[in-house]
Amino acid sequence: MTAIESPRPASIPLLRVAAVTALVATGFFLPRLLGGTSVAYSTLTTIAIFAVMCYGADIVLSYLGEVSLGHTVFWAIGGYAAANLSAKYGLNGWVTAAATIALCLAAAAFLGAVTLRTREFVFSLVTYAAAVVAFEIAFNWDAVGGSDGIVGIPPLKLPMLVTNFSGAMQEDLWPVAFVLLLLTLAFIARFRRSRLGTTALMVQMNPALAASLGVDPRRIRLAVFVISAPITGLAGWLYAYQRAYVGPDMFESYFLVMMLTAIVLVGRRILLGPLIGTALLITQQNLLSLGGDWNKIVLGSVLALVLIFWPAGLVGLYRRIARTP
Amino acid sequence: MNIAQQIINGVVLGSGYACIALGWTILLGVARLVNFAHGQLYMLGAFVTWYAITRVGLPYPLAILVAMIVLGVIGLLMQSAMMRLVMTQNLTSLMIVTLGLGYVLQGGSALVFGGNPQTLPGTLARAKLEIGSLWFTWQDVLVLVVTLFLYGAVWLFTQRTRFGSVIRAVAEDPKLSELFGINAKVVYLGVFVFECSAVALGAALVAPRSPILTSMGFNEVIMTFVVVVLGGIGSIGGALAAGLGLGLFTAFFGAFVAPAYTTAAAFALLLALLVIRPAGLATK
């Protein structure tokens, strides 16, 4: 199923709005429905943050067909921007979020521009190398945290016109994570229907057609890569507040493997795919953990096995089972 | 005198880079395949050598052989699992699969070998050779000699023998080569097993220079990328020249600018090249 032919029941908009509203309301009260414990809150907040992180990489992988191995850079930019600006200068969440978006756009524009002429695996190599180099810089440059990172990030403050929100506890961060996830989903849904989204898909699926229509594939690639960066960046921004610590471990390959696995597990180009994938993986890691090294084996194996045996993900597997009686 | 020492250090480093990158060069250049588990395979090669020496008690040369065989078998298993993706030339999925398998190797190695840093005993890494104020070890000489020999042998094999042309035919068009009675699957298996054994050999030779950890491998993989792309993808002579050049660059950059940022500097070099010459230095 591609974004272009995805079902669009325009004839019954009321029903659709009602269903989405019900789903959103259920989603918001999900931690309370699951008992309201702090474990429920922190697990669901982590799922929301990681899902947003995955959606950034998802745009590039699903709609551009390229594998960006450098999205941990944007993830870390978000984390480091939040940590440095709030811990050292006492700036509030709006400012750190704006800084995250600006820095991610700049970094993605630079990385996208230098890799503009590279082909598929060279693009992946360079983005991967960029992540390793960014790690080296974050590890050695004491001004942004160095090898120890930054401890004692103050609680997230988002002053609004009337209220003065402050997220000190996991329970307080959940609404922020949930809203960020909703905004991301709305953005992705909009992107799928947008001119850029459909053109990117055309460039990936039928480059000859795209070329004959006068589309410049490089411009499309750069644009998609650049808009994907702040999404992952904002996830890193919230992750810094959730953990109250930021360090070079934000570059760990865990996050990269996590992004890719969550995207391919359910199936590419499915709106809720990365969210469901993230939920399954985080549930395994947080609630059914087998220990760090075994979790690595599980995560890596899931990634490899899905692509080898069911390239269309769980949705493809379901369709195949449904078709053969 | 410091400059002469840095040239020696550069050649020492560079022959190591070239040695580790050989398998990747062949895999990418000759078979058009990619393997993001390369760094983890390097780590595993070093640890299997370490295990064979310290736990089994084998002498160093035999331990190298054991590492090459073990990694070859792992390569055989990996490539067999990925064969469908390889035959359909699905490079995007292949990249991600090797990344996932590398992650599995990292987790598995941490379980088997533990999380502590280890050193490889019984090698030539402590056999120092001094000429005036200059110094290097016999291990460095070994790496350089083996690297030069391997590059020569591989170049002769791929360019001058019938098997070499068979491999290149499969790389050009696997479907078409099968029409000519070539079993493309066997060729792909062979090339991948070679890549894994070559990286095991590289690891067994290069890793004794520093302590080994199951979390290592990233630095090696980046240097391999830089060597392969700088040398012009698939060019064997280019990779050797790029490896040595990168070694000299790293040695001088580390000695005179900032040792902590050598990987970043190598990467900046790569970026600059990609902007100027996207196809690498070796192309005309």
Coordinates of C-alpha atoms in Angstrom, one line a residue:
Chain A
M1 CA 0.0 0.0 0.0
T2 CA 1.4 3.3 -0.9
A3 CA 0.5 6.7 0.5
I4 CA -1.1 7.6 -2.8
E5 CA -3.7 4.8 -2.8
S6 CA -4.2 4.8 1.0
P7 CA -8.0 4.7 1.8
R8 CA -9.5 8.1 2.2
P9 CA -13.1 7.8 3.2
A10 CA -14.0 11.4 2.4
S11 CA -17.6 10.5 2.2
I12 CA -18.0 9.8 5.9
P13 CA -15.8 12.5 7.5
L14 CA -17.9 12.7 10.6
L15 CA -17.4 9.0 11.4
R16 CA -13.7 9.4 10.7
V17 CA -13.4 12.4 13.0
A18 CA -15.2 10.5 15.7
A19 CA -13.0 7.5 15.4
V20 CA -9.8 9.6 15.5
T21 CA -11.1 11.5 18.5
A22 CA -11.9 8.3 20.3
L23 CA -8.5 6.9 19.5
V24 CA -6.7 10.1 20.7
A25 CA -8.8 10.2 23.9
T26 CA -8.0 6.5 24.6
G27 CA -4.3 7.2 23.9
F28 CA -4.2 10.1 26.3
F29 CA -5.8 8.2 29.2
L30 CA -3.9 5.0 28.4
P31 CA -1.4 5.3 31.3
R32 CA -4.3 5.6 33.7
L33 CA -6.1 2.7 32.0
L34 CA -3.0 0.6 32.5
G35 CA -3.1 1.3 36.3
G36 CA -1.7 4.8 36.5
T37 CA 1.6 3.5 38.0
S38 CA 4.8 5.4 37.4
V39 CA 6.1 2.5 35.4
A40 CA 3.1 2.8 33.1
Y41 CA 3.7 6.5 32.7
S42 CA 7.4 6.3 32.1
T43 CA 7.1 3.3 29.6
L44 CA 4.4 5.1 27.6
T45 CA 6.4 8.4 27.6
T46 CA 9.4 6.5 26.4
I47 CA 7.3 4.8 23.7
A48 CA 6.0 8.2 22.5
I49 CA 9.5 9.8 22.5
F50 CA 11.1 6.9 20.6
A51 CA 8.2 6.7 18.2
V52 CA 8.8 10.4 17.3
M53 CA 12.5 9.6 16.9
C54 CA 11.6 6.8 14.5
Y55 CA 9.3 8.9 12.4
G56 CA 12.2 11.2 11.4
A57 CA 14.1 8.3 10.0
D58 CA 10.9 6.8 8.7
I59 CA 10.3 9.7 6.3
V60 CA 13.8 9.1 4.7
L61 CA 13.6 5.3 4.6
S62 CA 9.9 4.9 3.5
Y63 CA 9.4 7.8 1.2
L64 CA 12.9 8.4 -0.2
G65 CA 14.1 4.8 -0.1
E66 CA 17.4 5.8 1.4
V67 CA 18.9 4.5 4.6
S68 CA 20.0 7.4 6.8
L69 CA 22.4 6.1 9.4
G70 CA 23.0 9.6 10.7
H71 CA 19.7 10.3 12.4
T72 CA 21.3 9.8 15.8
V73 CA 23.1 13.1 15.1
F74 CA 19.8 14.9 15.1
W75 CA 18.6 12.9 18.1
A76 CA 21.7 14.0 19.9
I77 CA 21.5 17.6 18.7
G78 CA 18.0 17.8 20.3
G79 CA 19.3 16.3 23.6
Y80 CA 22.4 18.5 23.7
A81 CA 20.5 21.7 22.8
A82 CA 18.0 21.0 25.6
A83 CA 20.7 20.1 28.1
N84 CA 23.1 23.0 27.4
L85 CA 20.6 25.8 27.1
S86 CA 18.4 24.8 30.1
A87 CA 21.2 23.7 32.5
K88 CA 23.7 26.5 31.7
Y89 CA 21.5 29.4 30.7
G90 CA 18.2 28.5 32.4
L91 CA 16.2 28.9 29.2
N92 CA 12.7 27.5 29.0
G93 CA 11.4 24.6 26.9
W94 CA 10.1 26.7 24.0
V95 CA 13.6 28.3 23.4
T96 CA 15.4 25.0 23.6
A97 CA 12.8 23.4 21.2
A98 CA 13.3 26.3 18.8
A99 CA 17.1 25.9 19.0
T100 CA 16.7 22.2 18.4
I101 CA 14.7 22.8 15.2
A102 CA 17.1 25.4 13.9
L103 CA 20.2 23.4 14.6
C104 CA 18.7 20.2 13.1
L105 CA 17.7 22.0 10.0
A106 CA 21.2 23.5 9.6
A107 CA 22.9 20.2 10.3
A108 CA 20.6 18.3 7.9
A109 CA 21.1 21.0 5.2
F110 CA 24.8 20.6 5.5
L111 CA 24.9 16.9 5.5
G112 CA 22.2 16.7 2.8
A113 CA 24.1 19.1 0.6
V114 CA 27.5 17.3 0.8
T115 CA 25.8 13.9 0.1
L116 CA 23.6 15.3 -2.6
R117 CA 25.5 13.5 -5.4
T118 CA 26.1 10.3 -3.6
R119 CA 24.4 7.0 -4.5
E120 CA 22.5 4.8 -2.1
F121 CA 25.2 3.0 -0.1
V122 CA 27.6 5.9 -0.2
F123 CA 24.9 8.1 1.3
S124 CA 24.5 5.6 4.1
L125 CA 28.2 5.3 4.6
V126 CA 28.6 9.1 4.9
T127 CA 25.7 9.6 7.2
Y128 CA 27.0 6.7 9.4
A129 CA 30.4 8.3 9.4
A130 CA 28.9 11.6 10.3
A131 CA 27.3 10.0 13.4
V132 CA 30.6 8.6 14.5
V133 CA 32.4 11.9 14.0
A134 CA 29.7 13.8 15.9
F135 CA 30.1 11.3 18.7
E136 CA 33.9 12.0 18.7
I137 CA 33.3 15.7 18.9
A138 CA 30.6 15.4 21.7
F139 CA 33.0 13.1 23.6
N140 CA 36.0 15.3 23.4
W141 CA 34.6 18.8 23.5
D142 CA 34.1 19.7 27.1
A143 CA 32.2 22.9 26.4
V144 CA 29.1 20.9 25.3
G145 CA 29.5 18.1 27.9
G146 CA 32.5 16.1 27.0
S147 CA 32.8 12.4 28.0
D148 CA 30.9 12.9 31.2
G149 CA 27.9 14.6 29.5
I150 CA 25.6 17.0 31.3
V151 CA 23.9 16.0 34.6
G152 CA 21.2 17.8 36.4
I153 CA 19.0 19.1 33.5
P154 CA 16.2 21.1 35.2
P155 CA 12.6 20.0 34.7
L156 CA 11.0 21.0 31.4
K157 CA 9.3 24.4 31.7
L158 CA 6.8 25.4 29.0
P159 CA 5.3 28.8 30.1
M160 CA 2.1 29.4 28.3
L161 CA -0.2 32.5 28.3
V162 CA -2.1 31.5 31.4
T163 CA -0.5 28.5 33.0
N164 CA 3.1 27.8 33.8
F165 CA 3.7 24.2 32.9
S166 CA 6.6 22.5 34.6
G167 CA 7.3 18.8 34.0
A168 CA 9.2 17.5 37.0
M169 CA 7.8 14.0 37.1
Q170 CA 7.3 11.3 34.6
E171 CA 3.5 11.8 34.9
D172 CA 3.9 15.5 34.0
L173 CA 6.0 14.7 30.9
W174 CA 3.4 12.3 29.4
P175 CA 1.0 15.0 28.1
V176 CA 4.0 16.7 26.4
A177 CA 5.2 13.5 24.9
F178 CA 1.7 12.7 23.8
V179 CA 1.1 16.0 22.1
L180 CA 4.5 15.8 20.4
L181 CA 3.5 12.4 19.1
L182 CA 0.2 13.6 17.9
L183 CA 1.8 16.6 16.1
T184 CA 4.3 14.3 14.5
L185 CA 1.5 11.9 13.3
A186 CA -0.4 14.8 11.9
F187 CA 2.7 16.1 10.2
I188 CA 3.4 12.7 8.7
A189 CA -0.2 12.3 7.6
R190 CA 0.0 15.7 5.9
F191 CA 3.3 14.9 4.4
R192 CA 2.0 11.7 2.8
R193 CA -0.6 13.7 0.9
S194 CA 1.6 16.7 0.2
R195 CA 3.2 17.4 -3.1
L196 CA 6.6 16.8 -1.7
G197 CA 5.6 13.4 -0.2
T198 CA 4.0 12.1 -3.4
T199 CA 6.8 13.4 -5.5
A200 CA 9.4 11.8 -3.3
L201 CA 7.6 8.5 -3.7
M202 CA 7.5 8.9 -7.4
V203 CA 11.2 9.6 -7.5
Q204 CA 11.8 6.4 -5.6
M205 CA 9.4 4.1 -7.4
N206 CA 9.7 5.5 -10.9
P207 CA 12.7 7.8 -11.5
A208 CA 12.1 7.9 -15.2
L209 CA 8.6 9.2 -14.8
A210 CA 9.8 11.8 -12.3
A211 CA 12.5 12.9 -14.6
S212 CA 10.1 13.2 -17.6
L213 CA 7.8 15.4 -15.4
G214 CA 10.7 17.8 -14.8
V215 CA 11.3 16.8 -11.2
D216 CA 14.8 17.4 -9.9
P217 CA 15.4 14.3 -7.7
R218 CA 18.3 16.0 -5.8
R219 CA 16.1 18.9 -4.7
I220 CA 13.4 16.5 -3.5
R221 CA 16.0 14.3 -1.6
L222 CA 17.5 17.3 0.1
A223 CA 14.0 18.7 1.1
V224 CA 12.8 15.4 2.5
F225 CA 16.1 14.8 4.4
V226 CA 16.0 18.3 5.9
I227 CA 12.4 18.2 7.1
S228 CA 13.0 14.7 8.6
A229 CA 15.8 16.0 10.9
P230 CA 13.8 18.2 13.4
I231 CA 11.3 15.4 14.0
T232 CA 14.1 13.1 15.4
G233 CA 15.7 16.2 17.0
L234 CA 12.5 17.1 19.0
A235 CA 12.4 13.5 20.3
G236 CA 15.9 13.9 21.6
W237 CA 14.9 17.2 23.1
L238 CA 12.2 15.6 25.2
Y239 CA 14.4 12.6 26.0
A240 CA 16.9 14.9 27.6
Y241 CA 14.2 16.2 30.0
Q242 CA 12.9 12.8 30.7
R243 CA 16.3 11.4 31.6
A244 CA 17.7 14.6 33.1
Y245 CA 21.0 13.6 31.7
V246 CA 22.6 13.9 28.3
G247 CA 25.9 12.2 27.3
P248 CA 27.7 10.8 24.3
D249 CA 25.7 7.6 24.8
M250 CA 23.0 9.3 22.7
F251 CA 25.1 8.3 19.7
E252 CA 25.0 4.6 20.6
S253 CA 24.0 2.3 17.8
Y254 CA 21.1 1.1 20.0
F255 CA 19.1 4.2 18.9
L256 CA 19.9 3.6 15.2
V257 CA 19.0 -0.1 15.3
M258 CA 15.9 0.8 17.3
M259 CA 14.8 3.3 14.6
L260 CA 15.3 1.0 11.7
T261 CA 13.7 -2.0 13.5
A262 CA 10.6 -0.1 14.6
I263 CA 10.1 1.1 11.0
V264 CA 10.5 -2.2 9.2
L265 CA 8.8 -4.4 11.9
V266 CA 5.2 -3.4 11.1
G267 CA 5.8 -2.4 7.5
R268 CA 7.0 0.6 5.6
R269 CA 4.7 3.5 4.5
I270 CA 2.0 2.7 7.1
L271 CA 1.1 5.7 9.2
L272 CA 1.0 4.0 12.6
G273 CA 3.7 1.5 11.7
P274 CA 6.6 3.0 13.5
L275 CA 4.5 3.8 16.6
I276 CA 3.3 0.2 16.9
G277 CA 6.8 -1.1 16.2
T278 CA 8.3 1.1 18.9
A279 CA 5.6 0.1 21.3
L280 CA 6.3 -3.6 20.8
L281 CA 10.1 -3.2 21.1
I282 CA 10.0 -0.9 24.1
T283 CA 7.5 -3.2 25.9
Q284 CA 9.9 -6.1 25.4
Q285 CA 12.9 -4.1 26.6
N286 CA 11.3 -2.5 29.6
L287 CA 8.8 -5.1 30.8
L288 CA 10.2 -8.4 29.5
S289 CA 13.9 -7.6 29.5
L290 CA 16.4 -10.4 29.2
G291 CA 19.4 -8.3 30.2
G292 CA 21.3 -5.8 28.1
D293 CA 23.3 -8.2 25.9
W294 CA 20.3 -10.4 25.2
N295 CA 18.1 -7.4 24.4
K296 CA 20.7 -6.5 21.8
I297 CA 20.5 -9.9 20.3
V298 CA 16.7 -9.8 20.2
L299 CA 16.6 -6.3 18.6
G300 CA 19.3 -7.1 16.0
S301 CA 17.7 -10.4 15.2
V302 CA 14.2 -8.9 14.8
L303 CA 15.6 -6.4 12.4
A304 CA 17.5 -9.0 10.3
L305 CA 14.8 -11.7 10.4
V306 CA 12.0 -9.3 9.4
L307 CA 13.9 -8.1 6.3
I308 CA 15.0 -11.5 5.3
F309 CA 11.7 -13.4 5.8
W310 CA 8.9 -10.8 5.7
P311 CA 10.2 -7.7 3.9
A312 CA 6.8 -6.2 4.0
G313 CA 6.8 -6.4 7.8
L314 CA 4.0 -7.8 10.1
V315 CA 1.4 -6.2 7.9
G316 CA 2.7 -8.1 4.9
L317 CA 2.8 -11.3 6.9
Y318 CA -0.8 -10.8 8.0
R319 CA -1.9 -10.2 4.4
R320 CA -0.1 -13.4 3.3
I321 CA -1.8 -15.5 6.0
A322 CA -5.2 -13.9 5.2
R323 CA -4.8 -14.6 1.5
T324 CA -3.9 -18.3 1.9
P325 CA -6.9 -20.1 3.5
Chain B
M1 CA 63.7 13.4 13.4
N2 CA 60.1 13.6 14.6
I3 CA 59.0 13.8 11.0
A4 CA 60.7 10.6 10.1
Q5 CA 59.1 8.9 13.1
Q6 CA 55.7 10.2 12.0
I7 CA 56.2 8.8 8.5
I8 CA 57.0 5.4 10.1
N9 CA 53.9 5.8 12.3
G10 CA 51.8 6.7 9.2
V11 CA 52.9 3.7 7.2
V12 CA 52.3 1.5 10.3
L13 CA 48.8 2.9 10.7
G14 CA 48.1 3.0 7.0
S15 CA 49.0 -0.6 6.4
G16 CA 46.7 -1.5 9.2
Y17 CA 43.8 0.4 7.6
A18 CA 44.5 -1.1 4.3
C19 CA 44.7 -4.6 5.8
I20 CA 41.3 -4.2 7.5
A21 CA 39.7 -2.7 4.5
L22 CA 40.8 -5.4 2.0
G23 CA 37.7 -7.6 2.5
W24 CA 35.4 -4.7 2.1
T25 CA 37.1 -3.5 -1.0
I26 CA 36.7 -6.9 -2.6
L27 CA 33.1 -7.3 -1.4
L28 CA 32.0 -3.8 -2.6
G29 CA 34.2 -3.6 -5.7
V30 CA 34.0 -7.1 -7.0
A31 CA 30.6 -8.3 -5.8
R32 CA 28.8 -4.9 -5.3
L33 CA 27.7 -5.9 -1.8
V34 CA 27.9 -3.9 1.4
N35 CA 28.5 -5.2 4.9
F36 CA 27.8 -2.9 7.8
A37 CA 28.7 -5.6 10.3
H38 CA 32.4 -5.1 9.2
G39 CA 33.4 -3.4 12.5
Q40 CA 31.8 -6.1 14.6
L41 CA 33.4 -8.8 12.5
Y42 CA 36.7 -7.0 13.2
M43 CA 36.0 -7.1 16.9
L44 CA 35.0 -10.8 16.8
G45 CA 38.1 -11.7 14.8
A46 CA 40.2 -10.1 17.5
F47 CA 38.3 -11.8 20.3
V48 CA 38.4 -15.2 18.7
T49 CA 42.2 -14.8 18.3
W50 CA 42.4 -13.7 22.0
Y51 CA 40.3 -16.7 23.1
A52 CA 42.4 -19.2 21.1
I53 CA 45.6 -17.9 22.6
T54 CA 44.6 -17.4 26.2
R55 CA 41.9 -20.0 26.8
V56 CA 42.8 -22.7 24.4
G57 CA 46.6 -22.1 24.5
L58 CA 47.3 -22.1 20.8
P59 CA 50.4 -20.3 19.5
Y60 CA 49.7 -17.0 17.7
P61 CA 49.9 -18.2 14.0
L62 CA 47.5 -21.1 14.7
A63 CA 45.1 -18.7 16.6
I64 CA 45.1 -16.5 13.5
L65 CA 44.0 -19.5 11.4
V66 CA 41.3 -20.4 13.9
A67 CA 40.0 -16.8 13.8
M68 CA 39.9 -16.9 10.0
I69 CA 38.0 -20.2 9.9
V70 CA 35.5 -19.2 12.6
L71 CA 34.8 -15.9 10.9
G72 CA 34.6 -17.7 7.5
V73 CA 31.9 -19.9 8.9
I74 CA 30.0 -17.0 10.3
G75 CA 30.3 -15.3 6.9
L76 CA 28.9 -18.4 5.3
L77 CA 25.9 -18.4 7.6
M78 CA 25.3 -14.7 7.2
Q79 CA 25.5 -14.8 3.4
S80 CA 23.3 -18.0 3.3
A81 CA 20.6 -16.1 5.3
M82 CA 20.8 -13.1 3.1
M83 CA 21.0 -14.9 -0.2
R84 CA 17.5 -13.9 -1.5
L85 CA 18.3 -10.2 -0.9
V86 CA 21.6 -10.6 -2.6
M87 CA 20.2 -12.3 -5.7
T88 CA 17.6 -9.6 -6.0
Q89 CA 20.3 -6.9 -5.4
N90 CA 18.2 -5.3 -2.7
L91 CA 21.1 -3.2 -1.4
T92 CA 18.9 -1.1 0.9
S93 CA 17.6 -4.1 2.8
L94 CA 21.0 -5.7 2.8
M95 CA 22.6 -2.7 4.4
I96 CA 20.0 -2.8 7.2
V97 CA 20.3 -6.6 7.7
T98 CA 24.0 -6.5 8.1
L99 CA 23.7 -3.6 10.6
G100 CA 21.2 -5.7 12.6
L101 CA 23.5 -8.8 12.4
G102 CA 26.4 -6.7 13.5
Y103 CA 24.3 -5.6 16.5
V104 CA 23.6 -9.3 17.3
L105 CA 27.3 -10.1 17.0
Q106 CA 28.1 -7.3 19.5
G107 CA 25.5 -8.5 22.0
G108 CA 26.6 -12.1 21.6
S109 CA 30.3 -11.4 21.9
A110 CA 29.7 -9.4 25.1
L111 CA 27.9 -12.5 26.5
V112 CA 30.6 -14.9 25.5
F113 CA 33.7 -12.8 26.1
G114 CA 32.6 -10.5 28.9
G115 CA 32.7 -6.7 29.1
N116 CA 36.4 -6.3 30.2
P117 CA 39.1 -5.0 28.0
Q118 CA 41.7 -7.6 27.1
T119 CA 45.1 -7.7 25.5
L120 CA 46.5 -10.2 23.0
P121 CA 49.6 -11.9 24.4
G122 CA 52.2 -13.9 22.5
T123 CA 52.3 -11.6 19.5
L124 CA 55.2 -9.5 18.1
A125 CA 53.6 -6.2 19.4
R126 CA 56.2 -5.9 22.1
A127 CA 59.2 -6.8 20.0
K128 CA 60.6 -3.3 19.5
L129 CA 63.0 -2.5 16.8
E130 CA 65.1 0.7 17.2
I131 CA 67.2 2.4 14.6
G132 CA 68.7 5.5 16.1
S133 CA 65.9 7.4 17.7
L134 CA 63.3 5.8 15.4
W135 CA 61.3 2.8 16.5
F136 CA 58.6 0.4 15.4
T137 CA 57.7 -3.2 16.3
W138 CA 58.1 -6.5 14.5
Q139 CA 54.3 -6.7 14.5
D140 CA 54.2 -3.5 12.4
V141 CA 56.6 -5.1 9.9
L142 CA 54.4 -8.2 9.8
V143 CA 51.3 -6.1 9.1
L144 CA 53.0 -4.2 6.3
V145 CA 54.4 -7.4 4.7
V146 CA 51.2 -9.3 4.9
T147 CA 49.1 -6.4 3.6
L148 CA 51.4 -5.8 0.6
F149 CA 51.4 -9.5 -0.1
L150 CA 47.6 -9.9 0.2
Y151 CA 46.9 -6.9 -2.1
G152 CA 49.2 -8.2 -4.7
A153 CA 47.7 -11.7 -4.5
V154 CA 44.2 -10.4 -4.7
W155 CA 44.9 -8.1 -7.5
L156 CA 46.5 -10.9 -9.5
F157 CA 43.6 -13.2 -8.7
T158 CA 40.8 -10.9 -9.7
Q159 CA 42.5 -9.4 -12.7
R160 CA 44.6 -12.2 -14.1
T161 CA 42.8 -15.4 -13.5
R162 CA 39.7 -17.1 -14.9
F163 CA 38.0 -17.2 -11.4
G164 CA 38.6 -13.5 -11.1
S165 CA 36.7 -12.8 -14.3
V166 CA 33.9 -15.1 -13.2
I167 CA 33.5 -13.0 -10.0
R168 CA 33.5 -9.8 -12.0
A169 CA 30.9 -11.2 -14.4
V170 CA 28.6 -12.0 -11.5
A171 CA 29.1 -8.5 -10.1
E172 CA 28.1 -7.0 -13.4
D173 CA 24.9 -9.0 -13.9
P174 CA 24.1 -12.0 -11.7
K175 CA 21.2 -13.1 -13.8
L176 CA 23.1 -12.9 -17.1
S177 CA 26.1 -14.8 -15.6
E178 CA 23.8 -17.6 -14.6
L179 CA 22.8 -18.0 -18.2
F180 CA 26.5 -18.7 -18.9
G181 CA 26.4 -21.5 -16.4
I182 CA 28.0 -19.7 -13.6
N183 CA 26.5 -20.4 -10.2
A184 CA 26.2 -16.9 -8.9
K185 CA 25.2 -18.0 -5.4
V186 CA 28.4 -19.9 -4.9
V187 CA 30.4 -16.9 -6.1
Y188 CA 28.6 -14.6 -3.7
L189 CA 29.2 -17.0 -0.8
G190 CA 32.9 -17.3 -1.7
V191 CA 33.3 -13.5 -1.8
F192 CA 31.5 -13.0 1.5
V193 CA 33.5 -15.8 3.2
F194 CA 36.7 -14.1 1.9
E195 CA 35.6 -10.8 3.3
C196 CA 35.0 -12.3 6.8
S197 CA 38.2 -14.3 6.8
A198 CA 40.2 -11.3 5.5
V199 CA 38.8 -9.0 8.3
A200 CA 39.6 -11.8 10.8
L201 CA 43.2 -11.8 9.5
G202 CA 43.3 -8.0 9.7
A203 CA 42.0 -8.0 13.2
A204 CA 44.4 -10.7 14.4
L205 CA 47.3 -8.7 13.0
V206 CA 46.2 -5.1 13.9
A207 CA 44.3 -5.6 17.1
P208 CA 47.4 -6.6 19.3
R209 CA 48.5 -3.0 19.1
S210 CA 45.9 -1.9 21.6
P211 CA 43.5 -3.4 24.2
I212 CA 40.4 -5.0 22.7
L213 CA 36.8 -4.4 23.8
T214 CA 33.6 -6.0 22.6
S215 CA 32.1 -2.5 22.0
M216 CA 34.9 -1.6 19.6
G217 CA 34.7 -1.6 15.8
F218 CA 33.3 1.8 14.9
N219 CA 36.7 3.5 14.3
E220 CA 37.8 0.6 12.1
V221 CA 34.6 0.7 10.1
I222 CA 34.9 4.5 9.5
M223 CA 38.5 4.2 8.4
T224 CA 37.5 1.3 6.1
F225 CA 34.8 3.5 4.5
V226 CA 37.2 6.3 4.0
V227 CA 39.8 4.0 2.5
V228 CA 37.3 2.4 0.1
V229 CA 35.7 5.6 -1.0
L230 CA 38.9 7.5 -1.2
G231 CA 40.5 4.8 -3.2
G232 CA 37.7 4.7 -5.7
I233 CA 35.1 2.0 -5.0
G234 CA 36.4 -1.4 -5.9
S235 CA 39.9 -0.3 -6.9
I236 CA 42.3 -2.6 -5.2
G237 CA 45.4 -0.5 -5.9
G238 CA 43.4 2.6 -5.0
A239 CA 42.5 1.1 -1.6
L240 CA 46.1 0.3 -0.8
A241 CA 47.2 3.8 -1.7
A242 CA 44.3 5.4 0.1
G243 CA 45.0 3.2 3.2
L244 CA 48.7 4.3 3.3
G245 CA 47.8 7.9 2.5
L246 CA 45.2 8.0 5.2
G247 CA 47.7 6.5 7.7
L248 CA 50.2 9.2 7.0
F249 CA 47.4 11.9 7.2
T250 CA 46.3 10.5 10.6
A251 CA 49.8 10.2 12.0
F252 CA 50.6 13.8 11.1
F253 CA 47.3 15.2 12.1
G254 CA 47.5 13.3 15.4
A255 CA 51.0 14.5 16.1
F256 CA 50.7 18.1 15.1
V257 CA 47.1 19.1 15.4
A258 CA 44.8 17.2 17.7
P259 CA 45.0 13.4 18.4
A260 CA 41.4 13.3 19.8
Y261 CA 39.9 14.4 16.5
T262 CA 41.7 12.2 13.9
T263 CA 38.6 10.3 12.9
A264 CA 36.8 13.6 12.5
A265 CA 39.6 14.9 10.3
A266 CA 39.6 11.7 8.2
F267 CA 35.9 12.2 7.7
A268 CA 36.3 15.8 6.8
L269 CA 38.7 14.7 4.1
L270 CA 36.1 12.2 2.9
L271 CA 33.4 14.9 2.7
A272 CA 35.7 17.3 0.9
L273 CA 36.4 14.6 -1.7
L274 CA 32.8 13.6 -2.1
V275 CA 31.9 17.2 -3.0
I276 CA 34.8 17.5 -5.4
R277 CA 34.9 14.0 -6.9
P278 CA 31.9 11.9 -5.9
A279 CA 33.3 8.8 -7.6
G280 CA 36.5 8.7 -5.7
L281 CA 40.1 9.6 -6.5
A282 CA 40.9 6.6 -8.7
T283 CA 38.4 7.3 -11.4
K284 CA 39.5 9.2 -14.5

